[in-house]
Amino acid sequence: MAALVGAIGLLPWLSRTDPALTVLKARSADRDPTPETLRAIRDQLGLDDGPPALLGRWLGGLLHGDAGTSWVSGGQVLPGVVQALGASLLLMSGALVVAAGTVAAVCARTLRLGSRGRLAARGPGGTASAVLAALPEFLVASVLASVIGVQLGWLPALGWYGPQWMVLPSLALGLPAGAILGRMLDDLLPGAFAEPWALAAAARGVPPRSVARQAVRRCVPGLLPNLGLFVVGLTGGSVAVEQIFDIPGLGRLTLQAALAQDLPVLQTGALALVLVAALAGVLARLSARLLIGPALRDGALHSLHRPGPTAPRALPLLYGALLAAVIGFGLPRDALALDTLARLRAPSLAHPFGTDALGRDVLARVSHGALTTLGIALAVSAAALVAGLLLGLLPRLSGPLVDTVAAVPPVLAGLLVAGIAGSGPWTPAFAVGVVAWSPLAAHTSSLLRQERATTHLAATRALGAGRWYLLWHELLPAVLSPVARHALLRLPGIALSLAALGFLGLGTQPPSPEWGLLLAENQPYAERAPWAVLFPAAVLALLGALAVTAAGGVRLPRRRKRPESPAGPPEERVMPPRRQRNSPDALLAPVPTSVSTSPAEER
């Protein structure tokens, strides 16, 4: 936290810009930056004293409940930050309600089949949730605001004046977050339904609703750390949604302060986000311990991530072929060719995806932008997976880091990275990579904590296995597959973060065909030429469907069973008949023995 606040305090000097000039432009853009005016601002703010003196004065006032005054507005900082935090927390609560409903819709089929012992009949799915998870929040917000708020007039689209004004932004934030959490829960539920307690409950005739409720309770502790990260992300990371709906939230306040280099507001807002992240992390860990109960302490858990058969490969191959066809068909076209006579043309044979406001072919721009967006997103996802696994194996070190890094919105990280390293094509990638590893590290630590408390690990340790054997042969195989699937689920989100930075003007600059710029440039023409926005969004949703269906196939192969060595005469090796592993009736079937009994003894 001290490093984060210190880096924010150095932002004006790291960006190699005159903070007095930036503050003057934020106060009054029409005022001439004369040397006398800039000197007056420096003397007023004490800029000549240097960053350590400014940071010391701010910390000294903060200890007495005074966060200073804004460099731009001149008002007190603390009341404004508290008010913005209240708006963000209210928006976050509404988004969590929407996310909970989305999670229930995504997992309803698995819960229904699993509670009745018919999971084998479950076919491949998840396309709808993949589409929801891949849709950009700012695009969903723009569509909801323009269609439901403006055209239909059902709900207000701008402002923050009551409960009605929080419906549309809650939907824009809660639908993608709920889709990701739902996919993660749906990945854990089959392991819970295969545990002995679930099979015994089904054999005893326990109602399916109770079995489903206990299965959810068994899987929720593994998701609580990521739920805490979502809470923090919805509180401070919803900058684009707050910008579109004109919500005076903490994310928007922090972004405006960062752009204006208003250090007191920026430092106070970042400190509030870090405190919210720390509180959410502590509550998530305590809730996980309470839900698991003494089984975590006594080592009585069963592994939820057993080796299983790979998922069908037809859907990912189909989605991958469609995405490759779109990219390959548009690559021969010129993405920068202008044709002012063909502005905003509808889709046709000459332009299958239509044209944009400058007459450029949308298909060509989507295809050429895919090379940049997908390449950077894959590189960032791979780096985040490696960092998340390595840091997740050290929970005492990664826990505070995760809580702190999760509090930094990607926009603020982009500003800090741009201020330190300068703007460039890899600046957004580095900014997203700085925060992309934290959900994977939290997931790894949560799974590792539960895997250490399993009965098979205790038995392996009792047989004399050492630390390295347990790590390489038991812990990593159990953790690697679900975390890799989680990383694939995050791939569209990383592409969205890159797109959001481009949407806010912090990524690549025009005329680059990067997907974020593509959506930002065409958004003002969504009502007149909806194809200019819908086709790029459809390709992004196709990427999400590919990532989700491919994630289902990331599973470790089953271990081969050793052949039984013959021992003893045949009459001494009478084995019970083979039972189905997942059948509840197998628990109640009698076990035949080799001892012969009389009819009277049997009675």
Coordinates of C-alpha atoms in Angstrom, one line a residue:
M1 CA 0.0 0.0 0.0
A2 CA 2.9 2.3 0.8
A3 CA 4.5 1.6 -2.6
L4 CA 1.2 2.2 -4.4
V5 CA 0.6 5.6 -2.6
G6 CA 4.2 6.6 -3.2
A7 CA 4.0 5.7 -6.9
I8 CA 0.8 7.8 -7.2
G9 CA 2.6 10.7 -5.5
L10 CA 5.4 10.5 -8.0
L11 CA 3.0 10.4 -11.0
P12 CA 3.3 14.0 -12.1
W13 CA 7.1 13.8 -12.0
L14 CA 7.3 10.3 -13.6
S15 CA 5.1 11.4 -16.5
R16 CA 7.7 14.1 -17.3
T17 CA 5.0 16.8 -17.5
D18 CA 4.6 20.0 -15.6
P19 CA 2.0 19.4 -12.9
A20 CA 1.2 23.1 -12.7
L21 CA 0.3 23.1 -16.4
T22 CA -1.9 20.0 -16.0
V23 CA -3.7 21.6 -13.0
L24 CA -4.2 24.8 -14.9
K25 CA -5.8 23.0 -17.9
A26 CA -8.1 21.1 -15.5
R27 CA -9.1 24.3 -13.8
S28 CA -9.7 26.4 -16.9
A29 CA -8.8 25.2 -20.4
D30 CA -9.1 28.7 -21.9
R31 CA -6.6 30.4 -19.6
D32 CA -3.2 31.1 -21.1
P33 CA -0.3 29.3 -19.4
T34 CA 1.9 32.3 -18.7
P35 CA 5.0 31.9 -16.5
E36 CA 3.4 34.1 -13.9
T37 CA 0.3 31.9 -13.7
L38 CA 2.3 28.7 -13.5
R39 CA 4.5 30.2 -10.8
A40 CA 1.5 31.2 -8.8
I41 CA 0.1 27.6 -9.0
R42 CA 3.4 26.1 -8.0
D43 CA 3.6 28.4 -5.0
Q44 CA 0.0 27.7 -4.0
L45 CA 0.3 23.9 -4.2
G46 CA 3.9 23.8 -2.9
L47 CA 5.2 21.9 -5.9
D48 CA 8.7 23.2 -5.6
D49 CA 9.0 21.4 -2.2
G50 CA 9.1 18.0 -4.0
P51 CA 7.2 14.8 -3.7
P52 CA 8.4 13.7 -0.3
A53 CA 7.2 17.0 1.3
L54 CA 3.8 16.8 -0.4
L55 CA 3.3 13.2 0.6
G56 CA 4.4 13.9 4.2
R57 CA 1.9 16.8 4.5
W58 CA -0.9 14.6 3.1
L59 CA -0.2 11.8 5.4
G60 CA 0.1 14.1 8.4
G61 CA -3.3 15.6 7.7
L62 CA -4.8 12.1 7.0
L63 CA -3.9 11.0 10.5
H64 CA -6.1 13.9 11.8
G65 CA -9.0 13.0 9.5
D66 CA -8.1 15.7 6.9
A67 CA -7.2 14.5 3.4
G68 CA -6.4 17.9 2.2
T69 CA -8.1 20.0 -0.5
S70 CA -8.4 19.3 -4.2
W71 CA -5.9 20.9 -6.5
V72 CA -8.5 21.5 -9.1
S73 CA -11.8 22.4 -7.3
G74 CA -10.3 23.6 -4.0
G75 CA -12.9 21.6 -2.0
Q76 CA -12.3 19.2 0.8
V77 CA -11.2 15.8 -0.5
L78 CA -12.5 13.4 2.2
P79 CA -16.3 14.2 1.9
G80 CA -16.1 13.9 -1.9
V81 CA -14.3 10.5 -1.7
V82 CA -16.8 9.2 0.9
Q83 CA -19.7 10.2 -1.2
A84 CA -18.2 8.7 -4.3
L85 CA -17.5 5.5 -2.4
G86 CA -21.1 5.3 -1.2
A87 CA -22.3 5.5 -4.8
S88 CA -19.9 2.8 -6.0
L89 CA -20.8 0.5 -3.1
L90 CA -24.5 0.9 -3.9
L91 CA -23.8 0.2 -7.6
M92 CA -21.7 -2.8 -6.6
S93 CA -24.5 -4.2 -4.5
G94 CA -26.9 -4.0 -7.4
A95 CA -24.4 -5.6 -9.7
L96 CA -23.9 -8.5 -7.2
V97 CA -27.6 -9.2 -7.2
V98 CA -27.6 -9.3 -11.0
A99 CA -24.5 -11.5 -10.9
A100 CA -26.1 -13.9 -8.4
G101 CA -29.1 -14.3 -10.8
T102 CA -26.7 -14.9 -13.7
V103 CA -24.8 -17.6 -11.7
A104 CA -28.0 -19.3 -10.9
A105 CA -29.0 -19.4 -14.6
V106 CA -25.6 -20.7 -15.7
C107 CA -25.5 -23.5 -13.1
A108 CA -29.2 -24.5 -13.2
R109 CA -28.8 -27.3 -15.6
T110 CA -25.8 -28.9 -13.8
L111 CA -27.6 -28.6 -10.4
R112 CA -30.7 -30.2 -11.8
L113 CA -28.9 -33.1 -13.4
G114 CA -26.3 -33.6 -10.6
S115 CA -28.8 -33.6 -7.8
R116 CA -30.7 -36.4 -9.6
G117 CA -27.6 -38.4 -10.5
R118 CA -27.8 -37.9 -14.2
L119 CA -24.7 -35.8 -14.9
A120 CA -23.6 -38.3 -17.5
A121 CA -26.4 -37.1 -19.7
R122 CA -25.1 -33.6 -19.6
G123 CA -23.8 -32.5 -23.0
P124 CA -21.5 -29.7 -24.0
G125 CA -22.8 -26.2 -23.2
G126 CA -21.8 -22.8 -22.0
T127 CA -22.1 -20.8 -25.2
A128 CA -24.6 -18.4 -23.8
S129 CA -22.5 -17.7 -20.7
A130 CA -19.4 -17.4 -22.9
V131 CA -21.1 -14.7 -24.9
L132 CA -22.2 -12.8 -21.8
A133 CA -18.7 -13.0 -20.4
A134 CA -17.1 -11.8 -23.6
L135 CA -19.3 -8.8 -24.1
P136 CA -17.5 -5.5 -23.1
E137 CA -19.1 -3.8 -20.1
F138 CA -19.0 -0.4 -21.9
L139 CA -20.7 -2.0 -25.0
V140 CA -23.5 -3.5 -22.9
A141 CA -23.8 -0.2 -21.1
S142 CA -24.0 1.7 -24.4
V143 CA -26.7 -0.6 -25.8
L144 CA -28.8 -0.6 -22.6
A145 CA -28.6 3.2 -22.4
S146 CA -29.5 3.9 -26.0
V147 CA -32.1 1.2 -26.5
I148 CA -33.9 0.8 -23.1
G149 CA -33.1 4.2 -21.7
V150 CA -33.4 6.5 -24.8
Q151 CA -35.4 4.8 -27.5
L152 CA -37.9 2.8 -25.4
G153 CA -37.8 5.1 -22.3
W154 CA -38.4 2.4 -19.8
L155 CA -35.7 3.3 -17.4
P156 CA -33.5 6.5 -16.9
A157 CA -30.2 6.3 -18.7
L158 CA -28.2 9.2 -17.2
G159 CA -27.7 10.4 -13.6
W160 CA -27.8 9.0 -10.1
Y161 CA -30.9 10.0 -8.3
G162 CA -32.6 6.9 -7.0
P163 CA -33.1 3.1 -7.3
Q164 CA -34.4 3.4 -10.9
W165 CA -31.1 4.9 -12.1
M166 CA -29.1 1.9 -10.9
V167 CA -30.9 -0.8 -12.8
L168 CA -29.2 -0.4 -16.2
P169 CA -25.6 0.0 -14.9
S170 CA -26.1 -2.9 -12.5
L171 CA -27.1 -5.0 -15.5
A172 CA -24.1 -3.8 -17.5
L173 CA -21.7 -4.8 -14.7
G174 CA -23.4 -7.9 -13.2
L175 CA -24.0 -9.9 -16.4
P176 CA -20.4 -10.4 -17.5
A177 CA -19.2 -10.9 -13.8
G178 CA -22.0 -13.4 -13.2
A179 CA -21.2 -15.3 -16.4
I180 CA -17.5 -15.8 -15.3
L181 CA -18.4 -16.8 -11.7
G182 CA -21.1 -19.1 -13.0
R183 CA -18.6 -20.9 -15.3
M184 CA -16.2 -21.4 -12.4
L185 CA -18.9 -22.8 -10.2
D186 CA -20.2 -25.0 -12.9
D187 CA -16.7 -26.4 -13.3
L188 CA -16.6 -27.4 -9.6
L189 CA -20.1 -28.9 -9.2
P190 CA -19.5 -32.3 -10.9
G191 CA -16.7 -33.0 -8.4
A192 CA -19.0 -32.2 -5.5
F193 CA -21.8 -34.5 -6.9
A194 CA -19.3 -37.4 -7.2
E195 CA -18.3 -37.3 -3.5
P196 CA -19.4 -40.0 -1.2
W197 CA -21.8 -37.8 0.8
A198 CA -23.7 -36.9 -2.4
L199 CA -24.0 -40.5 -3.5
A200 CA -25.1 -41.6 0.0
A201 CA -27.7 -38.8 0.1
A202 CA -29.1 -39.8 -3.3
A203 CA -29.3 -43.4 -2.1
R204 CA -31.1 -42.5 1.1
G205 CA -33.7 -40.5 -0.9
V206 CA -32.7 -37.0 0.2
P207 CA -34.6 -34.4 -1.9
P208 CA -32.6 -33.2 -4.9
R209 CA -33.1 -29.6 -3.8
S210 CA -31.2 -30.3 -0.6
V211 CA -28.4 -32.2 -2.4
A212 CA -28.0 -29.3 -4.8
R213 CA -27.9 -26.8 -2.0
Q214 CA -25.2 -28.7 -0.1
A215 CA -23.2 -29.1 -3.4
V216 CA -23.2 -25.3 -3.8
R217 CA -22.2 -24.9 -0.2
R218 CA -19.3 -27.4 -0.8
C219 CA -18.0 -25.4 -3.9
V220 CA -18.5 -21.8 -2.8
P221 CA -15.4 -21.7 -0.6
G222 CA -13.2 -22.2 -3.6
L223 CA -14.9 -19.2 -5.3
L224 CA -14.9 -16.7 -2.4
P225 CA -11.5 -15.2 -3.0
N226 CA -12.4 -14.5 -6.6
L227 CA -15.8 -13.1 -5.4
G228 CA -13.9 -10.7 -3.2
L229 CA -11.8 -9.6 -6.2
F230 CA -15.0 -9.1 -8.2
V231 CA -16.4 -6.9 -5.4
V232 CA -13.3 -4.7 -5.6
G233 CA -13.4 -4.6 -9.4
L234 CA -17.0 -3.6 -9.4
T235 CA -16.3 -0.9 -6.8
G236 CA -13.4 0.9 -8.5
G237 CA -12.9 -0.7 -11.9
S238 CA -16.3 0.2 -13.4
V239 CA -14.9 3.4 -14.9
A240 CA -16.4 3.1 -18.4
V241 CA -19.8 2.3 -17.1
E242 CA -19.8 5.2 -14.7
Q243 CA -18.7 7.4 -17.6
I244 CA -21.5 6.3 -19.8
F245 CA -24.3 6.5 -17.2
D246 CA -22.8 9.7 -15.6
I247 CA -22.5 8.1 -12.1
P248 CA -20.4 10.0 -9.6
G249 CA -18.6 6.9 -8.4
L250 CA -15.2 6.3 -7.0
G251 CA -13.7 4.8 -10.2
R252 CA -14.8 7.9 -12.2
L253 CA -13.5 10.2 -9.5
T254 CA -10.1 8.5 -9.5
L255 CA -9.8 8.5 -13.3
Q256 CA -10.6 12.3 -13.4
A257 CA -8.1 13.0 -10.6
A258 CA -5.5 10.9 -12.4
L259 CA -6.0 12.7 -15.7
A260 CA -5.8 16.1 -13.9
Q261 CA -3.0 15.0 -11.7
D262 CA -5.0 16.0 -8.6
L263 CA -2.8 14.1 -6.2
P264 CA -4.8 14.5 -2.9
V265 CA -8.0 13.2 -4.6
L266 CA -6.1 10.4 -6.4
Q267 CA -4.2 9.2 -3.3
T268 CA -7.3 9.3 -1.1
G269 CA -9.3 7.4 -3.7
A270 CA -6.6 4.8 -4.2
L271 CA -6.3 4.4 -0.4
A272 CA -10.0 3.8 -0.1
L273 CA -9.9 1.1 -2.8
V274 CA -7.0 -0.7 -1.0
L275 CA -8.9 -0.7 2.3
V276 CA -12.0 -2.0 0.6
A277 CA -9.9 -4.7 -1.1
A278 CA -8.3 -5.7 2.2
L279 CA -11.7 -5.9 4.0
A280 CA -13.1 -8.0 1.1
G281 CA -10.2 -10.3 1.2
V282 CA -10.4 -10.9 5.0
L283 CA -14.1 -11.5 4.8
A284 CA -13.7 -13.9 1.9
R285 CA -11.1 -16.0 3.8
L286 CA -13.1 -16.0 7.0
S287 CA -16.2 -17.0 5.2
A288 CA -14.4 -19.9 3.4
R289 CA -13.2 -21.2 6.8
L290 CA -16.6 -21.0 8.3
L291 CA -18.3 -22.8 5.3
I292 CA -15.7 -25.6 5.2
G293 CA -15.8 -26.1 9.0
P294 CA -13.5 -28.5 10.9
A295 CA -12.9 -30.6 7.8
L296 CA -10.3 -28.0 6.7
R297 CA -8.5 -28.4 10.1
D298 CA -8.8 -32.2 10.3
G299 CA -7.9 -33.0 6.7
A300 CA -11.2 -34.7 5.9
L301 CA -12.0 -33.2 2.6
H302 CA -12.2 -34.9 -0.8
S303 CA -10.6 -33.4 -3.9
L304 CA -13.0 -31.6 -6.2
H305 CA -10.6 -31.8 -9.1
R306 CA -10.2 -35.5 -10.0
P307 CA -8.9 -36.6 -13.3
G308 CA -11.8 -36.8 -15.8
P309 CA -12.5 -37.4 -19.4
T310 CA -11.8 -34.6 -21.8
A311 CA -14.7 -32.6 -23.1
P312 CA -16.0 -33.0 -26.7
R313 CA -13.8 -31.2 -29.2
A314 CA -16.4 -30.4 -31.8
L315 CA -17.5 -27.0 -30.4
P316 CA -14.1 -25.4 -29.9
L317 CA -13.0 -26.6 -33.3
L318 CA -16.2 -25.1 -34.8
Y319 CA -15.7 -21.8 -33.0
G320 CA -12.0 -21.7 -33.9
A321 CA -12.7 -22.4 -37.5
L322 CA -15.3 -19.6 -37.6
L323 CA -12.9 -17.2 -36.0
A324 CA -10.1 -18.2 -38.3
A325 CA -12.4 -17.9 -41.3
V326 CA -13.4 -14.3 -40.4
I327 CA -9.8 -13.3 -39.8
G328 CA -8.5 -15.0 -42.9
F329 CA -11.2 -13.6 -45.1
G330 CA -10.5 -10.0 -44.0
L331 CA -6.7 -10.0 -44.0
P332 CA -6.3 -9.5 -47.8
R333 CA -8.4 -6.3 -47.5
D334 CA -6.9 -2.9 -46.7
A335 CA -7.8 -1.8 -43.2
L336 CA -6.7 1.8 -43.7
A337 CA -8.3 2.5 -47.1
L338 CA -10.7 5.5 -46.9
D339 CA -13.8 5.9 -49.1
T340 CA -15.8 8.9 -48.1
L341 CA -18.5 8.1 -50.7
A342 CA -19.2 4.7 -48.9
R343 CA -19.6 6.0 -45.4
L344 CA -21.7 3.9 -43.0
R345 CA -22.8 1.5 -45.8
A346 CA -24.8 -1.5 -44.8
P347 CA -23.3 -5.1 -45.1
S348 CA -23.1 -6.2 -48.8
L349 CA -21.0 -8.5 -51.0
A350 CA -18.4 -5.8 -51.3
H351 CA -18.3 -5.1 -47.6
P352 CA -19.7 -8.1 -45.7
F353 CA -19.5 -6.3 -42.3
G354 CA -20.4 -2.8 -43.7
T355 CA -18.3 0.3 -43.4
D356 CA -17.5 2.8 -40.7
A357 CA -17.9 6.6 -40.5
L358 CA -14.8 7.1 -42.7
G359 CA -15.8 4.5 -45.3
R360 CA -13.3 1.9 -44.1
D361 CA -14.2 -1.8 -44.4
V362 CA -15.2 -3.1 -40.9
L363 CA -14.3 -6.7 -41.8
A364 CA -10.8 -5.6 -42.7
R365 CA -10.3 -3.7 -39.5
V366 CA -11.7 -6.5 -37.4
S367 CA -9.3 -9.0 -39.0
H368 CA -6.2 -6.8 -38.8
G369 CA -7.1 -5.8 -35.3
A370 CA -7.4 -9.5 -34.2
L371 CA -3.7 -10.1 -34.9
T372 CA -2.8 -7.4 -32.4
T373 CA -5.5 -7.9 -29.8
L374 CA -5.4 -11.7 -29.7
G375 CA -1.6 -11.8 -29.8
I376 CA -1.3 -9.4 -26.9
A377 CA -4.1 -11.1 -25.0
L378 CA -2.6 -14.5 -25.3
A379 CA 0.8 -13.3 -24.2
V380 CA -0.6 -11.5 -21.2
S381 CA -2.8 -14.6 -20.3
A382 CA 0.2 -16.9 -20.4
A383 CA 2.3 -14.6 -18.2
A384 CA -0.6 -14.1 -15.8
L385 CA -1.0 -17.9 -15.6
V386 CA 2.6 -18.5 -14.7
A387 CA 2.8 -15.7 -12.2
G388 CA -0.6 -16.7 -10.6
L389 CA 0.6 -20.3 -10.1
L390 CA 4.0 -19.4 -8.7
L391 CA 2.6 -16.7 -6.3
G392 CA -0.4 -18.8 -5.5
L393 CA 1.9 -21.5 -4.1
L394 CA 3.1 -19.0 -1.6
P395 CA -0.2 -17.8 0.0
R396 CA 1.3 -15.8 2.8
L397 CA 3.3 -13.7 0.3
S398 CA 0.6 -13.5 -2.4
G399 CA -2.4 -12.8 -0.1
P400 CA -1.5 -9.1 0.7
L401 CA -0.2 -8.6 -2.8
V402 CA -3.5 -9.8 -4.3
D403 CA -5.5 -7.6 -2.0
T404 CA -3.5 -4.5 -2.9
V405 CA -3.1 -5.2 -6.7
A406 CA -6.8 -6.0 -7.0
A407 CA -7.6 -2.5 -5.7
V408 CA -5.8 -0.9 -8.7
P409 CA -8.2 -0.4 -11.6
P410 CA -6.7 -1.3 -15.0
V411 CA -7.2 2.4 -16.0
L412 CA -5.1 3.7 -13.1
A413 CA -2.5 1.0 -13.8
G414 CA -2.4 2.2 -17.4
L415 CA -1.9 5.7 -16.3
L416 CA 0.9 4.7 -13.9
V417 CA 2.6 2.5 -16.5
A418 CA 2.3 5.2 -19.2
G419 CA 3.7 7.7 -16.8
I420 CA 6.7 5.6 -16.0
A421 CA 7.4 3.8 -19.3
G422 CA 5.8 6.2 -21.7
S423 CA 3.0 5.4 -24.2
G424 CA 3.5 2.6 -26.7
P425 CA 1.9 -0.5 -28.2
W426 CA 2.9 -2.6 -25.2
T427 CA 2.0 -0.1 -22.5
P428 CA -1.7 -1.3 -22.2
A429 CA -0.5 -5.0 -22.2
F430 CA 1.9 -4.3 -19.3
A431 CA -0.7 -2.4 -17.4
V432 CA -3.2 -5.2 -17.7
G433 CA -0.6 -7.8 -16.9
V434 CA 0.2 -6.0 -13.7
V435 CA -3.3 -6.8 -12.3
A436 CA -4.3 -9.9 -14.4
W437 CA -2.4 -12.4 -12.3
S438 CA -4.2 -11.7 -9.0
P439 CA -7.4 -13.7 -9.7
L440 CA -5.4 -16.7 -10.7
A441 CA -3.2 -16.4 -7.6
A442 CA -6.2 -16.2 -5.4
H443 CA -7.8 -19.2 -7.1
T444 CA -4.5 -21.2 -6.7
S445 CA -4.2 -20.4 -3.0
S446 CA -7.8 -21.3 -2.4
L447 CA -7.6 -24.7 -4.2
L448 CA -4.2 -25.4 -2.5
R449 CA -5.7 -24.7 0.9
Q450 CA -8.5 -27.2 0.3
E451 CA -6.3 -29.8 -1.4
R452 CA -3.9 -29.9 1.6
A453 CA -6.8 -30.9 3.7
T454 CA -7.8 -33.9 1.6
T455 CA -7.7 -37.5 3.0
H456 CA -5.7 -38.9 0.1
L457 CA -2.9 -36.3 0.7
A458 CA -2.8 -37.3 4.4
A459 CA -2.6 -40.9 3.5
T460 CA 0.2 -40.2 1.0
R461 CA 2.1 -38.2 3.6
A462 CA 1.7 -41.1 6.1
L463 CA 3.3 -43.5 3.6
G464 CA 6.5 -41.4 3.8
A465 CA 6.1 -39.0 0.8
G466 CA 8.2 -35.9 1.1
R467 CA 7.4 -32.3 0.3
W468 CA 8.6 -32.2 -3.3
Y469 CA 6.8 -35.5 -4.1
L470 CA 3.5 -34.1 -2.7
L471 CA 4.0 -30.8 -4.6
W472 CA 4.8 -32.4 -8.0
H473 CA 2.6 -35.5 -7.9
E474 CA -0.4 -34.4 -5.8
L475 CA -0.8 -30.7 -5.3
L476 CA 0.2 -29.3 -8.7
P477 CA -1.8 -31.9 -10.8
A478 CA -4.9 -31.0 -8.7
V479 CA -4.4 -27.3 -9.0
L480 CA -3.0 -26.9 -12.6
S481 CA -6.1 -27.9 -14.6
P482 CA -8.7 -25.7 -12.9
V483 CA -6.4 -22.7 -12.8
A484 CA -5.6 -23.2 -16.5
R485 CA -9.3 -23.4 -17.3
H486 CA -9.7 -20.2 -15.3
A487 CA -7.0 -18.5 -17.3
L488 CA -8.8 -19.5 -20.5
L489 CA -12.0 -18.0 -19.1
R490 CA -10.1 -14.8 -18.4
L491 CA -8.7 -14.5 -21.9
P492 CA -11.8 -12.6 -23.2
G493 CA -11.6 -10.4 -20.1
I494 CA -8.0 -9.5 -20.8
A495 CA -8.9 -8.6 -24.3
L496 CA -11.8 -6.5 -22.9
S497 CA -9.4 -4.8 -20.5
L498 CA -7.2 -3.9 -23.5
A499 CA -10.3 -2.8 -25.4
A500 CA -11.4 -0.7 -22.4
L501 CA -8.1 1.1 -22.3
G502 CA -8.4 1.8 -25.9
F503 CA -12.0 2.9 -25.4
L504 CA -10.9 5.5 -22.8
G505 CA -8.0 6.7 -25.0
L506 CA -5.2 5.1 -23.0
G507 CA -4.3 2.3 -25.4
T508 CA -3.2 2.4 -29.0
Q509 CA -4.0 5.5 -31.0
P510 CA -5.8 5.9 -34.4
P511 CA -5.8 4.7 -37.1
S512 CA -4.9 1.4 -35.5
P513 CA -7.6 -1.3 -36.0
E514 CA -7.3 -2.5 -32.4
W515 CA -10.7 -3.8 -31.1
G516 CA -11.0 -1.3 -28.3
L517 CA -10.5 1.6 -30.7
L518 CA -12.8 0.0 -33.2
L519 CA -15.6 -0.1 -30.7
A520 CA -14.9 3.4 -29.4
E521 CA -14.8 5.0 -32.8
N522 CA -18.1 3.3 -34.0
Q523 CA -20.1 3.7 -30.8
P524 CA -21.4 7.2 -31.6
Y525 CA -22.9 5.7 -34.8
A526 CA -24.6 2.7 -33.1
E527 CA -28.1 3.9 -33.8
R528 CA -27.5 4.9 -37.4
A529 CA -25.1 2.0 -38.3
P530 CA -25.5 -0.7 -35.7
W531 CA -23.4 -3.2 -37.8
A532 CA -20.3 -1.2 -37.2
V533 CA -20.6 -2.1 -33.5
L534 CA -22.4 -5.4 -33.6
F535 CA -20.0 -7.3 -35.9
P536 CA -16.9 -6.4 -33.8
A537 CA -18.8 -7.4 -30.6
A538 CA -19.9 -10.6 -32.3
V539 CA -16.3 -11.5 -33.1
L540 CA -15.4 -10.8 -29.5
A541 CA -18.2 -13.0 -28.3
L542 CA -17.0 -15.7 -30.6
L543 CA -13.6 -15.5 -28.9
G544 CA -15.3 -15.9 -25.5
A545 CA -17.2 -19.0 -26.8
L546 CA -14.0 -20.5 -28.1
A547 CA -12.2 -19.8 -24.7
V548 CA -15.0 -21.3 -22.6
T549 CA -15.5 -24.5 -24.7
A550 CA -11.7 -25.0 -25.0
A551 CA -11.4 -24.6 -21.3
G552 CA -13.6 -27.7 -20.8
G553 CA -11.0 -29.8 -22.5
V554 CA -8.1 -28.8 -20.2
R555 CA -8.0 -31.8 -18.0
L556 CA -5.3 -34.1 -16.8
P557 CA -5.4 -37.7 -18.2
R558 CA -6.5 -40.5 -16.0
R559 CA -3.7 -42.5 -14.3
R560 CA -3.3 -46.0 -15.6
K561 CA -4.2 -48.6 -13.1
R562 CA -1.5 -51.2 -12.3
P563 CA -2.4 -54.7 -13.3
E564 CA -3.1 -56.9 -10.3
S565 CA -0.5 -59.5 -9.6
P566 CA -1.8 -63.0 -9.1
A567 CA -1.6 -64.1 -5.4
G568 CA -2.9 -67.3 -3.9
P569 CA -5.2 -70.0 -5.3
P570 CA -8.3 -69.0 -7.2
E571 CA -10.6 -70.0 -4.3
E572 CA -8.9 -67.4 -2.0
R573 CA -9.3 -64.5 -4.5
V574 CA -13.0 -64.3 -4.9
M575 CA -13.7 -60.7 -5.7
P576 CA -17.0 -58.8 -5.5
P577 CA -18.8 -58.0 -8.7
R578 CA -17.8 -54.7 -10.4
R579 CA -20.1 -51.8 -9.5
Q580 CA -20.7 -48.6 -11.2
R581 CA -18.6 -45.8 -9.5
N582 CA -21.2 -43.1 -9.7
S583 CA -24.3 -45.2 -9.0
P584 CA -26.0 -44.5 -5.7
D585 CA -27.3 -48.0 -5.5
A586 CA -23.8 -49.3 -5.3
L587 CA -23.5 -48.0 -1.7
L588 CA -26.4 -50.2 -0.6
A589 CA -25.5 -53.4 -2.6
P590 CA -24.4 -56.3 -0.4
V591 CA -20.7 -57.3 -0.8
P592 CA -20.4 -61.1 -1.5
T593 CA -17.7 -62.9 0.4
S594 CA -15.8 -66.2 -0.2
V595 CA -17.2 -67.7 3.1
S596 CA -20.0 -70.2 2.5
T597 CA -23.0 -70.0 4.8
S598 CA -26.0 -72.1 5.3
P599 CA -29.6 -70.9 4.7
A600 CA -30.2 -70.7 8.4
E601 CA -27.1 -68.5 9.0
E602 CA -28.1 -66.3 6.1
R603 CA -31.6 -65.8 7.6

